[in-house]
């Protein structure tokens, strides 16, 4: 009988641990598509300043490696932790704050803020080899997200 109780307790503990692992994905909504949603957003709203020719605050976001490395303030994307990721935190600041991003009168729309939050919460998946293109290098006009 003791052995059965031990097995039941062990299985319950494993099940709870598995459920906790799934919790972040469930809390962050449907999967965010990097190529269709995040890439165009970063290109149109971040890369004007954060790219190889104008590395504002030491941050170049053209590649996954560079973006994950971060800038002078350290890493800006902490996969799984949007509230610890500077990329997300600066989107929430009011424009009276000098580090608010983007540095335009218009804040990023709430739906886009949530998209960035959810993308980071889901692990900040950035497909290998995907290189972002700054607006200055666009060959044809693109619509903003």
mmCIF file of C-alpha atoms in Angstrom:
data_model
loop_
_atom_site.group_PDB
_atom_site.id
_atom_site.type_symbol
_atom_site.label_atom_id
_atom_site.label_comp_id
_atom_site.label_asym_id
_atom_site.label_seq_id
_atom_site.Cartn_x
_atom_site.Cartn_y
_atom_site.Cartn_z
ATOM 1 C CA UNK A 1 0.000 0.000 0.000
ATOM 2 C CA UNK A 2 2.854 2.396 0.848
ATOM 3 C CA UNK A 3 4.370 1.763 -2.547
ATOM 4 C CA UNK A 4 1.087 2.638 -4.334
ATOM 5 C CA UNK A 5 0.759 5.876 -2.341
ATOM 6 C CA UNK A 6 4.352 6.786 -3.195
ATOM 7 C CA UNK A 7 3.751 6.160 -6.896
ATOM 8 C CA UNK A 8 0.538 8.229 -6.836
ATOM 9 C CA UNK A 9 2.338 11.110 -5.098
ATOM 10 C CA UNK A 10 5.213 10.912 -7.577
ATOM 11 C CA UNK A 11 2.850 10.899 -10.578
ATOM 12 C CA UNK A 12 0.898 13.839 -9.140
ATOM 13 C CA UNK A 13 4.101 15.816 -8.614
ATOM 14 C CA UNK A 14 5.251 15.099 -12.176
ATOM 15 C CA UNK A 15 1.864 16.105 -13.593
ATOM 16 C CA UNK A 16 1.905 19.390 -11.661
ATOM 17 C CA UNK A 17 5.439 20.110 -12.832
ATOM 18 C CA UNK A 18 4.404 19.499 -16.447
ATOM 19 C CA UNK A 19 1.412 21.818 -16.071
ATOM 20 C CA UNK A 20 3.607 24.594 -14.657
ATOM 21 C CA UNK A 21 5.843 24.266 -17.729
ATOM 22 C CA UNK A 22 2.826 24.837 -19.999
ATOM 23 C CA UNK A 23 1.493 27.785 -17.979
ATOM 24 C CA UNK A 24 3.532 30.585 -19.667
ATOM 25 C CA UNK A 25 2.365 29.555 -23.135
ATOM 26 C CA UNK A 26 -1.256 29.448 -22.011
ATOM 27 C CA UNK A 27 -1.026 32.871 -20.343
ATOM 28 C CA UNK A 28 0.504 34.552 -23.372
ATOM 29 C CA UNK A 29 -2.230 33.807 -25.893
ATOM 30 C CA UNK A 30 -1.922 32.242 -29.325
ATOM 31 C CA UNK A 31 1.560 31.658 -30.768
ATOM 32 C CA UNK A 32 3.174 34.790 -32.184
ATOM 33 C CA UNK A 33 4.558 34.378 -35.711
ATOM 34 C CA UNK A 34 7.992 36.019 -35.869
ATOM 35 C CA UNK A 35 8.105 36.357 -39.661
ATOM 36 C CA UNK A 36 4.565 37.715 -40.075
ATOM 37 C CA UNK A 37 4.236 39.808 -36.906
ATOM 38 C CA UNK A 38 7.482 40.552 -35.042
ATOM 39 C CA UNK A 39 9.915 40.967 -37.942
ATOM 40 C CA UNK A 40 7.888 43.704 -39.701
ATOM 41 C CA UNK A 41 7.286 45.452 -36.383
ATOM 42 C CA UNK A 42 10.970 45.477 -35.407
ATOM 43 C CA UNK A 43 12.007 46.560 -38.895
ATOM 44 C CA UNK A 44 9.578 49.463 -39.115
ATOM 45 C CA UNK A 45 9.697 50.685 -35.503
ATOM 46 C CA UNK A 46 13.168 49.769 -34.165
ATOM 47 C CA UNK A 47 15.683 49.418 -36.974
ATOM 48 C CA UNK A 48 15.709 53.030 -38.066
ATOM 49 C CA UNK A 49 18.016 53.639 -35.080
ATOM 50 C CA UNK A 50 19.141 50.204 -33.912
ATOM 51 C CA UNK A 51 21.128 48.909 -36.904
ATOM 52 C CA UNK A 52 24.718 48.732 -38.177
ATOM 53 C CA UNK A 53 24.968 52.329 -39.455
ATOM 54 C CA UNK A 54 23.387 53.993 -36.441
ATOM 55 C CA UNK A 55 23.830 51.799 -33.390
ATOM 56 C CA UNK A 56 21.841 53.909 -30.937
ATOM 57 C CA UNK A 57 22.589 52.967 -27.296
ATOM 58 C CA UNK A 58 24.981 50.310 -28.579
ATOM 59 C CA UNK A 59 22.061 48.176 -29.782
ATOM 60 C CA UNK A 60 21.929 46.576 -33.215
ATOM 61 C CA UNK A 61 18.801 44.495 -33.777
ATOM 62 C CA UNK A 62 19.487 43.266 -37.306
ATOM 63 C CA UNK A 63 20.225 39.673 -36.278
ATOM 64 C CA UNK A 64 19.161 37.343 -33.504
ATOM 65 C CA UNK A 65 22.702 37.189 -32.131
ATOM 66 C CA UNK A 66 23.076 40.972 -32.005
ATOM 67 C CA UNK A 67 19.581 41.558 -30.623
ATOM 68 C CA UNK A 68 20.024 38.955 -27.880
ATOM 69 C CA UNK A 69 23.440 40.418 -27.003
ATOM 70 C CA UNK A 70 21.791 43.759 -26.309
ATOM 71 C CA UNK A 71 23.351 47.183 -26.028
ATOM 72 C CA UNK A 72 24.928 49.470 -23.444
ATOM 73 C CA UNK A 73 22.146 48.671 -20.970
ATOM 74 C CA UNK A 74 22.717 44.932 -21.354
ATOM 75 C CA UNK A 75 20.430 42.317 -22.881
ATOM 76 C CA UNK A 76 17.131 43.736 -24.157
ATOM 77 C CA UNK A 77 15.359 40.405 -24.769
ATOM 78 C CA UNK A 78 15.100 37.859 -21.964
ATOM 79 C CA UNK A 79 13.248 34.898 -23.518
ATOM 80 C CA UNK A 80 10.308 33.896 -21.339
ATOM 81 C CA UNK A 81 10.447 37.083 -19.237
ATOM 82 C CA UNK A 82 8.880 40.133 -20.909
ATOM 83 C CA UNK A 83 8.753 42.168 -17.689
ATOM 84 C CA UNK A 84 12.533 41.738 -17.354
ATOM 85 C CA UNK A 85 13.153 42.507 -21.042
ATOM 86 C CA UNK A 86 14.128 46.084 -21.775
ATOM 87 C CA UNK A 87 12.648 45.771 -25.282
ATOM 88 C CA UNK A 88 9.187 45.368 -23.755
ATOM 89 C CA UNK A 89 9.645 47.666 -20.751
ATOM 90 C CA UNK A 90 10.590 50.725 -22.847
ATOM 91 C CA UNK A 91 7.390 50.328 -24.880
ATOM 92 C CA UNK A 92 5.311 50.913 -21.749
ATOM 93 C CA UNK A 93 7.018 54.142 -20.692
ATOM 94 C CA UNK A 94 5.365 57.485 -21.234
ATOM 95 C CA UNK A 95 7.124 59.864 -23.607
ATOM 96 C CA UNK A 96 8.060 62.144 -20.732
ATOM 97 C CA UNK A 97 10.663 59.427 -20.020
ATOM 98 C CA UNK A 98 13.794 59.917 -22.186
ATOM 99 C CA UNK A 99 14.242 56.172 -22.783
ATOM 100 C CA UNK A 100 10.676 55.531 -23.978
ATOM 101 C CA UNK A 101 10.539 53.761 -27.333
ATOM 102 C CA UNK A 102 9.886 54.337 -30.072
ATOM 103 C CA UNK A 103 11.078 57.948 -29.688
ATOM 104 C CA UNK A 104 8.152 59.350 -31.640
ATOM 105 C CA UNK A 105 5.065 61.131 -30.357
ATOM 106 C CA UNK A 106 2.998 58.013 -31.043
ATOM 107 C CA UNK A 107 3.509 55.112 -28.662
ATOM 108 C CA UNK A 108 3.376 51.623 -30.057
ATOM 109 C CA UNK A 109 -0.252 50.505 -30.260
ATOM 110 C CA UNK A 110 -1.419 48.309 -27.366
ATOM 111 C CA UNK A 111 -1.993 45.344 -29.672
ATOM 112 C CA UNK A 112 1.638 45.562 -30.797
ATOM 113 C CA UNK A 113 2.842 45.946 -27.205
ATOM 114 C CA UNK A 114 0.925 42.775 -26.348
ATOM 115 C CA UNK A 115 2.375 41.023 -29.384
ATOM 116 C CA UNK A 116 5.937 41.841 -28.236
ATOM 117 C CA UNK A 117 5.023 40.755 -24.691
ATOM 118 C CA UNK A 118 3.575 37.452 -25.908
ATOM 119 C CA UNK A 119 6.492 36.792 -28.277
ATOM 120 C CA UNK A 120 9.022 37.248 -25.473
ATOM 121 C CA UNK A 121 6.858 35.253 -23.020
ATOM 122 C CA UNK A 122 6.706 32.394 -25.556
ATOM 123 C CA UNK A 123 10.503 32.267 -25.727
ATOM 124 C CA UNK A 124 11.327 35.015 -28.263
ATOM 125 C CA UNK A 125 11.681 32.543 -31.126
ATOM 126 C CA UNK A 126 13.752 34.116 -33.919
ATOM 127 C CA UNK A 127 14.397 31.724 -36.808
ATOM 128 C CA UNK A 128 18.065 31.022 -37.461
ATOM 129 C CA UNK A 129 19.537 33.043 -40.313
ATOM 130 C CA UNK A 130 16.750 35.653 -40.425
ATOM 131 C CA UNK A 131 18.256 39.104 -40.902
ATOM 132 C CA UNK A 132 16.139 42.209 -40.347
ATOM 133 C CA UNK A 133 16.306 45.009 -42.921
ATOM 134 C CA UNK A 134 16.404 48.647 -41.766
ATOM 135 C CA UNK A 135 13.805 50.937 -43.400
ATOM 136 C CA UNK A 136 16.643 52.874 -45.038
ATOM 137 C CA UNK A 137 17.453 49.733 -47.074
ATOM 138 C CA UNK A 138 13.937 48.862 -48.198
ATOM 139 C CA UNK A 139 13.822 48.637 -51.983
ATOM 140 C CA UNK A 140 10.068 49.061 -52.170
ATOM 141 C CA UNK A 141 7.555 50.645 -49.787
ATOM 142 C CA UNK A 142 6.223 48.373 -47.058
ATOM 143 C CA UNK A 143 3.143 48.830 -44.986
ATOM 144 C CA UNK A 144 3.744 49.479 -41.317
ATOM 145 C CA UNK A 145 2.386 46.928 -38.865
#
